[in-house]
Amino acid sequence: MCGIVGYVGERAALPLLMEGLRRVEYRGYDSAGVAVAHEGRLAVHKRKGKVRELDAALPAAGLPGTTGIAHTRWATHGEPSDANAHPHTDAQGRIAVVHNGIIENAAELRARLAADGVAFRSETDTEVLAHLIAARPENSLLDAVRAALRQVKGAYGLAVIDAARPEAIVAARNGGPVVIGVGDEEMFVASDASALMGHAKTVAHLDDGEIAEVRADGFSVLTLEGTETAKATQALEGEAAGFDKGDYAHFMRKEIAEQPDAVRRTLMGRLDARFSTAHLGGIELAAREMLDIRRVKILGCGSAGYAGVLGAHLIETLARIPAHAEPASEFRYRNPVIEQDTLYVAVSQSGETFDTLAAIQEVKRKGGRVLGVVNTVGSTIARECGRGVYLHAGPEVAVVSTKTWTCTAVAFALLALQLGRVRDLSAAQGARLLAGLSALPDQIAGIVAREAELAPLTARLVRSEHAYFIGRAAGYAVAMEGALKLKEVSYLHAEAYAASELKHGPLALIAPETPTVVVLPDDELLAKNLSTIAEVRTRQGPVLAITHPGVKVDGVEAAFAVPRSEPELAPILMNVPLQLLAYQVAQGLGRDIDQPRNLAKSVTVE
């Protein structure tokens, strides 16, 4: 959610910090701030609103200093305001702190500090840290931060600077991601490696309970107890170009257009024509181990969870293994039964989703095995799982997920194919699916090129306050994701229902002013779906359809046809026009498309 950027080196810190803040804007935030140390003093500027508001408030001449930290905040303690924005400082203005997470015992610490005469200037839990650190000015900054954190309960990823000792940044992690970037005689700290693109050559990820002292010429890592930790670095993957909109008005539209290439990367090296199967080397399961799997449980949140619903359907269809998806956010609260012959699959674009990470840890604590399906290389979930599938979709900057959802669905198709071929899926069936997967990139490109054909559907939704999405079987997963996209980015109220459930209650909501978007593939369930449409039309409900060429439906107000594909892969294609539809509706309503209100790309708190 919140974003951290830090720099120590020989260059002016401010331009690098501001560039980093723009890179982490996609995470979602409501205020931004920066602190730079120079000649024993801190220059702190922070503003409610977007990074552009902060930029406008900075001195025209910039800020001198080669050490600094910056932050984008997503409010937890205290409403969005200039005062509550990070960085937070101690009473003397010597210590500056930026922090992601929640200090659970902040009220207790705050009361104790107030009794000692400390005057607080914000409502945040983070300000407590600045005063705790400043209480030990005789200690090294590293030791002062360690002492402060030993008094703290909760989750954090943080960076701290001391104006009197600007040669170092101290960073620490317990639940919130922290990445150290290594450059040429300069170092970086960030909550997300995307902030370091184009500057750092390699990165190191802190683990929970670790604290680092970061200097221009290197870094050292300790546990909070003081034990030194050997920390390996790895190459920073990705390109800064992924954070440039190019000729597109919004990152969301750019990322929809990037899906053909993203899917090609997800497929690259994973299609085995010789044996008519897929090969996902990262899952590290031998054929005999795959045969021992009796159940698959998929865990994810939001769009990742809906991709998991489709994944479960694909695994059951192709591998004939019972499979189920459920929200990771609820999984650990019901004391789940962990089975040795169940394969657990955790899904996350960022690889930092707190709820999903907690679910993984619950599974591992009880002896289960977990695979990760993750887009961000080196992320916490990828490292916690230890094995799995990288999507290689490239950076996804818009808060709403598009290309990552599509690539996740493709990854599940590959996993289902590999599991199926170990079991009873024939070579002929495998070859059929390989051909279908290979055709997806060009088919997606064709859908995106026909965006203008969605105009009648867009016009109907723009003048509506509510919309329903329905689908059967795998089409229900597409309906859920389509409804989520529309409400996330356009703020229209949208609900998804299994088409078969419409008559069990939701039919009471059908009215002439509320359109129903139907996921309508030309498959064995077509007749049943047409009957459901008739039920909607009988009650004067407008119907919009995402379907296949040649499907005739009486009374449909507007329709968009996707290319025919292998039936199992049709849901992947049917989701693409729903992404474009949500984008167009949001455009028509003048929404903040890349950063919808109240949402964050990477949810790192409960």
Coordinates of C-alpha atoms in Angstrom, one line a residue:
M1 CA 0.0 0.0 0.0
C2 CA 2.3 2.8 1.2
G3 CA 5.5 3.4 -0.6
I4 CA 9.0 4.0 0.8
V5 CA 12.0 5.4 -1.1
G6 CA 15.4 6.2 0.3
Y7 CA 18.8 7.3 -1.1
V8 CA 22.3 7.8 0.2
G9 CA 25.3 8.6 -2.1
E10 CA 27.0 11.4 -3.8
R11 CA 24.1 12.7 -6.0
A12 CA 21.4 15.1 -5.0
A13 CA 18.8 13.0 -3.2
L14 CA 15.7 14.9 -4.0
P15 CA 15.3 14.2 -7.7
L16 CA 15.9 10.5 -7.1
L17 CA 13.4 10.4 -4.3
M18 CA 10.7 12.1 -6.3
E19 CA 11.3 9.8 -9.2
G20 CA 11.0 6.8 -6.9
L21 CA 7.7 8.2 -5.4
R22 CA 6.3 8.4 -8.9
R23 CA 7.2 4.8 -9.5
V24 CA 5.4 3.6 -6.4
E25 CA 2.2 5.7 -7.0
Y26 CA 0.5 2.6 -8.3
R27 CA 0.4 1.1 -4.8
G28 CA -2.3 3.6 -3.8
Y29 CA -1.9 6.5 -1.4
D30 CA -3.5 9.7 -0.1
S31 CA -0.5 11.9 0.8
A32 CA 3.2 12.1 0.1
G33 CA 6.3 13.6 1.7
V34 CA 10.1 13.8 1.6
A35 CA 12.9 14.5 4.1
V36 CA 16.5 15.4 3.1
A37 CA 19.4 15.8 5.5
H38 CA 22.0 18.6 4.9
E39 CA 24.5 20.2 7.2
G40 CA 23.0 18.8 10.3
R41 CA 19.4 19.8 9.5
L42 CA 16.4 18.1 8.0
A43 CA 14.3 19.7 5.2
V44 CA 10.8 18.1 5.4
H45 CA 8.0 18.7 3.0
K46 CA 4.8 16.8 2.9
R47 CA 1.3 17.2 1.4
K48 CA -2.1 15.6 1.4
G49 CA -2.9 14.4 -2.1
K50 CA -0.9 13.2 -5.0
V51 CA 2.9 13.4 -5.6
R52 CA 2.2 16.2 -8.0
E53 CA 0.9 18.3 -5.1
L54 CA 4.1 17.6 -3.1
D55 CA 6.2 18.5 -6.2
A56 CA 4.5 21.8 -6.6
A57 CA 5.1 22.6 -2.9
L58 CA 8.9 22.1 -3.1
P59 CA 11.3 25.0 -3.4
A60 CA 12.1 25.9 -7.0
A61 CA 15.8 25.5 -6.3
G62 CA 15.2 22.0 -4.9
L63 CA 16.7 20.7 -1.6
P64 CA 20.4 20.3 -1.0
G65 CA 21.6 17.1 0.5
T66 CA 22.7 13.6 -0.6
T67 CA 20.7 11.5 1.9
G68 CA 17.0 11.4 2.2
I69 CA 13.8 9.4 2.5
A70 CA 10.4 9.8 1.0
H71 CA 6.9 8.2 1.3
T72 CA 3.5 7.8 -0.1
R73 CA 0.9 7.1 2.6
W74 CA -2.3 5.2 2.6
A75 CA -4.1 6.3 5.8
T76 CA -4.6 3.9 8.7
H77 CA -4.1 6.0 11.9
G78 CA -5.4 9.5 11.3
E79 CA -7.2 11.0 8.3
P80 CA -5.3 12.1 5.2
S81 CA -3.8 15.5 6.0
D82 CA -0.5 17.4 5.7
A83 CA 0.2 16.8 9.4
N84 CA -0.4 13.0 9.2
A85 CA 1.7 12.6 6.0
H86 CA 5.1 11.0 6.3
P87 CA 8.0 11.5 7.1
H88 CA 7.5 12.0 10.8
T89 CA 10.1 13.6 13.0
D90 CA 11.1 13.9 16.6
A91 CA 10.6 17.2 18.6
Q92 CA 14.1 18.5 17.6
G93 CA 13.6 17.7 13.9
R94 CA 16.7 15.5 13.9
I95 CA 15.2 12.1 13.3
A96 CA 12.9 11.4 10.3
V97 CA 10.9 8.1 9.8
V98 CA 8.8 6.7 7.0
H99 CA 6.8 3.6 7.8
N100 CA 4.5 1.1 6.2
G101 CA 2.3 -1.1 8.5
I102 CA 0.5 -0.6 11.8
I103 CA 2.0 -0.3 15.3
E104 CA -0.5 -2.2 17.4
N105 CA 0.6 -0.8 20.7
A106 CA 0.9 2.8 19.5
A107 CA -1.7 4.1 22.0
E108 CA 0.2 2.6 24.9
L109 CA 3.5 4.0 23.7
R110 CA 2.0 7.4 22.9
A111 CA 0.5 7.7 26.4
R112 CA 3.9 6.9 28.0
L113 CA 5.7 9.4 25.8
A114 CA 3.1 12.1 26.5
A115 CA 3.6 11.5 30.2
D116 CA 7.3 12.2 29.7
G117 CA 6.5 15.5 28.1
V118 CA 6.5 14.6 24.4
A119 CA 4.2 16.8 22.3
F120 CA 2.7 15.0 19.3
R121 CA 2.0 16.8 16.0
S122 CA 0.0 14.1 14.2
E123 CA -2.5 11.4 14.9
T124 CA -0.4 8.6 13.4
D125 CA 1.1 5.6 15.0
T126 CA 4.4 6.3 13.1
E127 CA 5.3 9.4 15.0
V128 CA 5.7 7.3 18.1
L129 CA 8.7 5.6 16.4
A130 CA 10.5 9.0 15.8
H131 CA 10.2 9.9 19.5
L132 CA 11.3 6.5 20.7
I133 CA 14.4 6.6 18.4
A134 CA 15.2 10.1 19.5
A135 CA 15.1 9.1 23.2
R136 CA 18.6 7.5 22.7
P137 CA 20.7 10.2 21.0
E138 CA 23.9 8.8 22.4
N139 CA 23.4 5.5 20.6
S140 CA 24.3 4.9 17.0
L141 CA 21.3 5.3 14.8
L142 CA 21.2 1.5 14.2
D143 CA 21.2 0.8 17.9
A144 CA 18.6 3.5 18.6
V145 CA 16.3 2.0 16.0
R146 CA 16.8 -1.5 17.3
A147 CA 16.0 -0.3 20.8
A148 CA 12.8 1.4 19.7
L149 CA 11.6 -1.6 17.7
R150 CA 12.1 -3.9 20.6
Q151 CA 9.3 -1.9 22.3
V152 CA 7.0 -2.1 19.3
K153 CA 4.3 -4.7 18.5
G154 CA 2.9 -4.8 15.0
A155 CA 3.9 -4.8 11.4
Y156 CA 6.4 -2.4 9.8
G157 CA 8.7 -1.7 6.9
L158 CA 10.6 1.5 7.7
A159 CA 13.5 3.7 6.9
V160 CA 15.1 6.2 9.2
I161 CA 17.6 9.0 8.8
D162 CA 19.4 11.2 11.4
A163 CA 20.3 14.8 10.3
A164 CA 23.3 14.7 12.6
R165 CA 24.6 11.5 11.0
P166 CA 23.5 11.6 7.4
E167 CA 26.0 9.0 6.2
A168 CA 23.5 6.1 6.7
I169 CA 19.9 5.1 6.4
V170 CA 18.6 2.5 8.8
A171 CA 15.9 0.2 7.4
A172 CA 13.9 -2.6 9.1
R173 CA 11.2 -5.1 8.3
N174 CA 8.5 -7.0 10.1
G175 CA 5.7 -7.8 7.7
G176 CA 6.2 -4.9 5.4
P177 CA 8.5 -5.3 2.3
V178 CA 11.9 -3.6 2.3
V179 CA 14.3 -3.8 -0.6
I180 CA 17.9 -2.5 -0.6
G181 CA 19.3 -1.4 -3.9
V182 CA 23.0 -1.5 -4.7
G183 CA 24.4 1.1 -7.2
D184 CA 27.9 2.5 -7.9
E185 CA 29.0 4.2 -4.6
E186 CA 25.3 4.8 -3.8
M187 CA 22.6 2.8 -2.2
F188 CA 18.8 2.8 -2.2
V189 CA 16.0 1.6 0.1
A190 CA 12.5 1.0 -1.1
S191 CA 9.3 -0.9 -0.3
D192 CA 9.2 -2.0 -4.0
A193 CA 12.0 -2.8 -6.4
S194 CA 10.1 -0.8 -9.1
A195 CA 11.3 2.4 -7.4
L196 CA 14.9 1.3 -8.1
M197 CA 14.7 0.6 -11.8
G198 CA 17.4 2.3 -13.9
H199 CA 19.5 3.0 -10.8
A200 CA 20.3 0.0 -8.7
K201 CA 22.1 -3.0 -10.3
T202 CA 21.3 -5.6 -7.7
V203 CA 18.9 -5.8 -4.8
A204 CA 18.7 -7.6 -1.4
H205 CA 15.4 -8.3 0.4
L206 CA 15.1 -8.0 4.1
D207 CA 13.3 -10.7 6.0
D208 CA 11.1 -10.3 9.0
G209 CA 13.0 -9.4 12.1
E210 CA 16.0 -7.9 10.2
I211 CA 17.4 -4.4 10.4
A212 CA 20.0 -2.9 8.0
E213 CA 22.5 0.0 8.0
V214 CA 22.8 1.3 4.5
R215 CA 25.7 3.5 3.5
A216 CA 26.9 4.7 0.2
D217 CA 29.6 2.1 0.0
G218 CA 27.5 -0.9 1.1
F219 CA 25.2 -2.3 3.7
S220 CA 25.1 -4.7 6.7
V221 CA 22.2 -6.6 8.1
L222 CA 21.4 -7.7 11.6
T223 CA 18.6 -9.4 13.5
L224 CA 16.9 -7.2 16.1
E225 CA 18.8 -9.3 18.7
G226 CA 22.1 -8.2 17.1
T227 CA 23.1 -11.3 15.2
E228 CA 24.8 -10.6 11.8
T229 CA 23.0 -11.9 8.8
A230 CA 24.6 -12.9 5.5
K231 CA 22.4 -11.3 2.8
A232 CA 22.9 -12.3 -0.8
T233 CA 22.0 -9.9 -3.6
Q234 CA 20.3 -10.7 -6.9
A235 CA 20.1 -8.9 -10.2
L236 CA 17.3 -6.3 -10.5
E237 CA 14.9 -7.6 -13.2
G238 CA 12.7 -5.4 -15.3
E239 CA 12.9 -2.2 -17.3
A240 CA 12.2 1.4 -16.3
A241 CA 10.2 1.7 -19.6
G242 CA 7.4 -0.3 -18.0
F243 CA 6.7 2.8 -15.8
D244 CA 6.2 5.1 -18.8
K245 CA 2.7 5.5 -20.3
G246 CA 4.1 6.2 -23.7
D247 CA 1.3 7.3 -26.1
Y248 CA -1.5 5.9 -23.9
A249 CA -3.7 8.2 -21.7
H250 CA -3.6 5.7 -18.8
F251 CA -1.5 2.8 -17.6
M252 CA -4.6 0.6 -17.5
R253 CA -5.1 1.0 -21.2
K254 CA -1.4 0.5 -21.9
E255 CA -1.4 -2.7 -19.8
I256 CA -4.5 -4.0 -21.6
A257 CA -2.6 -3.5 -24.9
E258 CA 0.5 -5.3 -23.5
Q259 CA -1.4 -8.5 -22.9
P260 CA -0.4 -10.3 -26.1
D261 CA 3.3 -9.9 -25.3
A262 CA 2.7 -10.6 -21.6
V263 CA 1.0 -13.9 -22.4
R264 CA 3.8 -14.8 -24.8
R265 CA 6.3 -14.3 -21.9
T266 CA 4.1 -16.5 -19.6
L267 CA 4.1 -19.2 -22.2
M268 CA 7.8 -18.9 -23.2
G269 CA 9.7 -22.1 -22.7
R270 CA 6.7 -23.9 -21.0
L271 CA 5.0 -25.6 -24.0
D272 CA 6.3 -29.1 -24.6
A273 CA 5.2 -30.1 -28.1
R274 CA 7.1 -33.4 -28.0
F275 CA 5.0 -34.8 -25.1
S276 CA 1.9 -32.6 -25.7
T277 CA 2.2 -31.1 -22.3
A278 CA 3.3 -28.0 -20.3
H279 CA 6.4 -27.9 -18.3
L280 CA 6.5 -25.6 -15.2
G281 CA 10.0 -26.2 -13.9
G282 CA 9.6 -23.9 -10.9
I283 CA 6.9 -26.1 -9.3
E284 CA 9.6 -28.7 -8.6
L285 CA 7.2 -31.6 -8.5
A286 CA 8.1 -34.9 -10.1
A287 CA 5.5 -36.9 -12.0
R288 CA 5.1 -39.3 -9.1
E289 CA 4.5 -36.4 -6.7
M290 CA 1.8 -35.0 -9.0
L291 CA 0.1 -38.4 -9.0
D292 CA -0.1 -38.2 -5.2
I293 CA -2.0 -34.9 -5.2
R294 CA -5.6 -35.6 -4.2
R295 CA -6.9 -32.0 -3.9
V296 CA -5.8 -28.5 -5.0
K297 CA -6.6 -25.4 -2.9
I298 CA -6.1 -22.0 -4.4
L299 CA -5.7 -18.9 -2.2
G300 CA -5.8 -15.3 -3.4
C301 CA -7.5 -11.9 -2.8
G302 CA -9.5 -9.8 -5.2
S303 CA -8.6 -10.3 -8.9
A304 CA -6.0 -12.9 -7.9
G305 CA -8.8 -14.9 -6.1
Y306 CA -11.1 -14.7 -9.2
A307 CA -8.2 -16.0 -11.4
G308 CA -8.0 -18.8 -8.8
V309 CA -11.6 -19.6 -9.3
L310 CA -11.0 -20.1 -13.0
G311 CA -7.8 -22.0 -12.2
A312 CA -9.7 -24.4 -10.0
H313 CA -12.2 -25.0 -12.8
L314 CA -9.4 -25.7 -15.3
I315 CA -7.7 -28.1 -12.9
E316 CA -10.8 -30.1 -12.3
T317 CA -11.7 -30.1 -16.0
L318 CA -8.3 -31.1 -17.3
A319 CA -6.6 -33.0 -14.5
R320 CA -9.8 -34.4 -12.8
I321 CA -8.5 -33.4 -9.4
P322 CA -10.9 -31.8 -6.9
A323 CA -10.0 -28.1 -6.8
H324 CA -11.4 -25.1 -4.9
A325 CA -10.5 -21.4 -4.6
E326 CA -11.2 -19.3 -1.6
P327 CA -10.2 -15.8 -0.3
A328 CA -6.8 -15.9 1.4
S329 CA -8.1 -13.2 3.7
E330 CA -10.5 -15.6 5.3
F331 CA -8.6 -18.8 5.1
R332 CA -6.5 -18.7 8.3
Y333 CA -9.4 -17.4 10.5
R334 CA -11.3 -20.7 10.2
N335 CA -8.6 -22.9 11.6
P336 CA -8.3 -24.8 8.3
V337 CA -7.6 -28.5 8.0
I338 CA -4.2 -28.9 6.2
E339 CA -4.0 -32.2 4.3
Q340 CA -0.7 -33.7 3.2
D341 CA -2.0 -34.8 -0.2
T342 CA -3.4 -31.3 -1.0
L343 CA -1.4 -28.9 -3.1
Y344 CA -1.9 -25.3 -2.0
V345 CA -1.4 -22.5 -4.6
A346 CA -1.0 -18.9 -3.5
V347 CA -1.7 -16.2 -6.0
S348 CA -0.5 -12.6 -5.9
Q349 CA 0.5 -10.0 -8.5
S350 CA 2.8 -8.0 -6.1
G351 CA 4.0 -11.0 -4.1
E352 CA 3.5 -8.9 -1.0
T353 CA -0.3 -9.3 -0.3
F354 CA -0.4 -9.6 3.5
D355 CA -3.5 -11.7 3.7
T356 CA -2.1 -14.2 1.2
L357 CA 1.3 -14.3 2.9
A358 CA -0.4 -15.0 6.3
A359 CA -2.4 -17.9 4.7
I360 CA 0.9 -19.3 3.3
Q361 CA 2.5 -19.2 6.7
E362 CA -0.5 -20.9 8.2
V363 CA -0.3 -23.7 5.6
K364 CA 3.4 -24.2 6.2
R365 CA 3.1 -24.0 9.9
K366 CA 0.8 -27.1 9.7
G367 CA 3.1 -29.0 7.3
G368 CA 1.4 -28.3 4.0
R369 CA 3.1 -27.6 0.7
V370 CA 2.5 -24.3 -1.2
L371 CA 3.3 -23.1 -4.7
G372 CA 3.3 -19.4 -5.5
V373 CA 1.9 -17.9 -8.7
V374 CA 3.5 -14.5 -8.6
N375 CA 4.4 -11.7 -11.0
T376 CA 7.1 -9.9 -9.0
V377 CA 10.4 -11.7 -8.9
G378 CA 12.1 -11.9 -5.5
S379 CA 8.9 -10.8 -3.7
T380 CA 8.1 -12.0 -0.2
I381 CA 5.5 -14.6 -1.3
A382 CA 7.8 -15.9 -3.9
R383 CA 10.6 -16.4 -1.4
E384 CA 8.2 -17.7 1.3
C385 CA 6.8 -20.4 -1.1
G386 CA 10.3 -21.2 -2.4
R387 CA 8.8 -22.7 -5.6
G388 CA 6.1 -21.9 -8.1
V389 CA 5.4 -20.0 -11.3
Y390 CA 6.6 -16.5 -12.2
L391 CA 4.2 -14.8 -14.6
H392 CA 6.7 -12.5 -16.3
A393 CA 3.8 -10.2 -17.2
G394 CA 6.1 -7.1 -16.6
P395 CA 5.3 -4.2 -14.3
E396 CA 1.6 -3.5 -13.7
V397 CA 1.3 0.1 -12.7
A398 CA -2.4 0.7 -12.7
V399 CA -4.1 -0.3 -9.5
V400 CA -6.6 -2.5 -11.2
S401 CA -5.3 -5.8 -12.5
T402 CA -5.6 -6.6 -16.2
K403 CA -2.6 -8.2 -17.8
T404 CA -1.7 -10.0 -14.5
W405 CA -5.2 -11.5 -14.3
T406 CA -4.8 -12.8 -17.9
C407 CA -1.3 -14.2 -17.3
T408 CA -2.4 -15.8 -14.1
A409 CA -5.3 -17.6 -15.9
V410 CA -2.8 -18.7 -18.5
A411 CA -0.4 -20.0 -15.8
F412 CA -3.3 -22.0 -14.3
A413 CA -4.1 -23.5 -17.8
L414 CA -0.4 -24.6 -18.0
L415 CA -0.6 -26.1 -14.5
A416 CA -3.8 -27.9 -15.3
L417 CA -2.4 -29.2 -18.5
Q418 CA 0.8 -30.5 -16.8
L419 CA -1.2 -32.2 -14.1
G420 CA -3.7 -33.6 -16.6
R421 CA -1.1 -35.1 -18.8
V422 CA 0.4 -36.9 -15.8
R423 CA -3.0 -38.4 -15.3
D424 CA -5.6 -39.2 -17.9
L425 CA -5.5 -36.4 -20.4
S426 CA -4.5 -37.9 -23.8
A427 CA -1.7 -36.6 -26.0
A428 CA -4.2 -35.6 -28.6
Q429 CA -6.1 -33.5 -26.0
G430 CA -2.8 -32.0 -24.9
A431 CA -1.8 -31.1 -28.4
R432 CA -5.2 -29.4 -28.9
L433 CA -4.7 -27.3 -25.8
L434 CA -1.1 -26.4 -26.8
A435 CA -2.4 -25.1 -30.1
G436 CA -5.1 -23.1 -28.3
L437 CA -2.6 -21.6 -25.8
S438 CA -0.2 -20.6 -28.7
A439 CA -3.0 -18.8 -30.4
L440 CA -4.0 -16.7 -27.4
P441 CA -1.6 -13.7 -27.9
D442 CA -2.8 -13.0 -31.5
Q443 CA -6.5 -13.5 -30.5
I444 CA -6.1 -11.1 -27.6
A445 CA -4.5 -8.5 -29.9
G446 CA -7.4 -8.9 -32.2
I447 CA -9.9 -8.2 -29.4
V448 CA -8.0 -5.1 -28.3
A449 CA -7.9 -3.8 -31.8
R450 CA -11.7 -3.9 -32.0
E451 CA -12.2 -1.8 -28.9
A452 CA -14.5 0.6 -30.7
E453 CA -17.1 -2.1 -31.1
L454 CA -17.7 -2.0 -27.4
A455 CA -19.2 1.5 -27.7
P456 CA -22.9 0.4 -27.5
L457 CA -22.2 -1.6 -24.3
T458 CA -20.3 1.3 -22.8
A459 CA -23.0 3.8 -23.6
R460 CA -25.6 1.7 -21.8
L461 CA -23.5 1.3 -18.7
V462 CA -22.4 4.9 -18.5
R463 CA -26.0 6.0 -17.9
S464 CA -26.7 3.2 -15.3
E465 CA -26.2 3.3 -11.6
H466 CA -26.1 -0.5 -11.2
A467 CA -25.2 -3.5 -13.3
Y468 CA -25.3 -7.3 -12.9
F469 CA -22.8 -9.8 -14.4
I470 CA -23.8 -13.5 -14.8
G471 CA -22.1 -16.6 -16.1
R472 CA -22.1 -20.3 -15.7
A473 CA -19.2 -22.6 -14.7
A474 CA -15.9 -20.9 -15.8
G475 CA -18.0 -18.0 -17.1
Y476 CA -19.0 -17.2 -13.5
A477 CA -15.3 -16.5 -12.7
V478 CA -15.2 -14.1 -15.7
A479 CA -18.4 -12.5 -14.5
M480 CA -17.0 -11.9 -11.0
E481 CA -13.8 -10.4 -12.4
G482 CA -15.8 -8.2 -14.9
A483 CA -18.0 -6.9 -12.1
L484 CA -15.0 -6.2 -9.9
K485 CA -13.2 -4.3 -12.7
L486 CA -16.3 -2.1 -13.3
K487 CA -16.8 -1.2 -9.7
E488 CA -13.1 -0.7 -9.0
V489 CA -12.4 1.8 -11.8
S490 CA -15.8 3.3 -12.6
Y491 CA -17.4 3.3 -9.1
L492 CA -20.6 1.9 -10.5
H493 CA -22.3 -0.7 -8.3
A494 CA -21.8 -4.0 -10.0
E495 CA -22.6 -7.5 -8.7
A496 CA -21.8 -10.9 -10.1
Y497 CA -24.0 -14.0 -9.8
A498 CA -23.9 -17.5 -11.1
A499 CA -26.4 -17.6 -13.8
S500 CA -28.1 -20.6 -12.3
E501 CA -28.5 -18.7 -9.0
L502 CA -30.4 -15.7 -10.6
K503 CA -33.8 -17.3 -10.0
H504 CA -32.9 -18.0 -6.3
G505 CA -33.3 -14.4 -5.2
P506 CA -31.4 -11.9 -7.4
L507 CA -34.1 -12.0 -10.1
A508 CA -36.1 -9.7 -7.7
L509 CA -33.6 -6.9 -8.6
I510 CA -34.0 -7.1 -12.4
A511 CA -35.5 -3.8 -13.7
P512 CA -35.6 -1.8 -16.9
E513 CA -32.9 0.6 -15.7
T514 CA -30.4 -2.0 -14.7
P515 CA -28.4 -3.9 -17.4
T516 CA -27.2 -7.5 -17.0
V517 CA -23.9 -8.4 -18.7
V518 CA -24.0 -12.0 -19.7
V519 CA -20.9 -14.1 -20.3
L520 CA -22.3 -16.3 -23.1
P521 CA -19.9 -18.8 -24.7
D522 CA -21.1 -21.1 -27.4
D523 CA -20.7 -24.3 -25.4
E524 CA -22.8 -27.1 -23.9
L525 CA -24.4 -24.6 -21.5
L526 CA -25.6 -22.2 -24.2
A527 CA -29.2 -23.3 -24.1
K528 CA -29.3 -22.9 -20.3
N529 CA -27.8 -19.5 -20.6
L530 CA -30.3 -18.5 -23.2
S531 CA -33.1 -19.5 -20.9
T532 CA -31.6 -17.3 -18.2
I533 CA -31.5 -14.4 -20.6
A534 CA -35.2 -15.0 -21.4
E535 CA -36.0 -14.7 -17.7
V536 CA -34.2 -11.4 -17.5
R537 CA -35.9 -10.1 -20.7
T538 CA -39.3 -11.1 -19.4
R539 CA -38.8 -8.7 -16.6
Q540 CA -37.7 -5.9 -19.0
G541 CA -34.1 -6.2 -17.9
P542 CA -31.6 -4.9 -20.6
V543 CA -29.1 -7.6 -21.6
L544 CA -25.5 -7.0 -22.9
A545 CA -23.6 -10.1 -24.0
I546 CA -20.0 -11.2 -24.4
T547 CA -20.3 -14.1 -26.7
H548 CA -19.0 -16.0 -29.8
P549 CA -19.6 -15.3 -33.5
G550 CA -22.8 -16.7 -34.7
V551 CA -24.6 -17.0 -31.4
K552 CA -28.2 -15.6 -31.9
V553 CA -29.9 -14.2 -28.9
D554 CA -33.3 -12.5 -29.0
G555 CA -33.6 -9.2 -27.2
V556 CA -30.0 -8.5 -26.5
E557 CA -29.4 -4.8 -26.5
A558 CA -25.7 -5.0 -27.5
A559 CA -23.1 -7.7 -27.9
F560 CA -19.4 -8.2 -28.5
A561 CA -18.1 -11.5 -30.0
V562 CA -14.6 -12.9 -29.1
P563 CA -12.8 -15.3 -31.4
R564 CA -13.5 -19.0 -31.0
S565 CA -10.8 -20.9 -29.1
E566 CA -10.5 -24.2 -27.3
P567 CA -13.5 -24.3 -24.9
E568 CA -11.4 -24.4 -21.8
L569 CA -9.5 -21.3 -22.9
A570 CA -12.6 -19.3 -23.9
P571 CA -12.9 -17.6 -20.5
I572 CA -9.5 -16.0 -20.9
L573 CA -10.5 -14.3 -24.1
M574 CA -14.0 -13.3 -22.8
N575 CA -12.4 -11.4 -19.9
V576 CA -10.5 -9.0 -22.2
P577 CA -13.5 -7.1 -23.5
L578 CA -14.8 -6.7 -20.0
Q579 CA -11.5 -5.0 -19.1
L580 CA -11.9 -2.6 -22.0
L581 CA -15.5 -2.1 -21.1
A582 CA -14.6 -1.1 -17.5
Y583 CA -11.9 1.3 -18.9
Q584 CA -14.3 2.9 -21.3
V585 CA -17.0 3.4 -18.7
A586 CA -14.6 5.0 -16.3
Q587 CA -13.4 7.3 -19.0
G588 CA -16.9 8.3 -19.8
L589 CA -17.5 9.1 -16.1
G590 CA -14.3 11.0 -15.7
R591 CA -12.8 8.7 -13.0
D592 CA -9.2 8.5 -11.8
I593 CA -8.5 5.4 -13.8
D594 CA -5.0 4.4 -12.7
Q595 CA -5.5 5.2 -9.0
P596 CA -9.2 4.6 -8.1
R597 CA -10.3 6.0 -4.7
N598 CA -9.7 4.0 -1.6
L599 CA -7.8 1.2 -3.4
A600 CA -4.2 0.1 -3.3
K601 CA -2.2 -2.1 -5.6
S602 CA -0.3 -4.0 -2.9
V603 CA -2.3 -4.5 0.3
T604 CA 0.4 -5.1 3.0
V605 CA -1.8 -4.6 6.1
E606 CA -4.8 -6.4 7.4

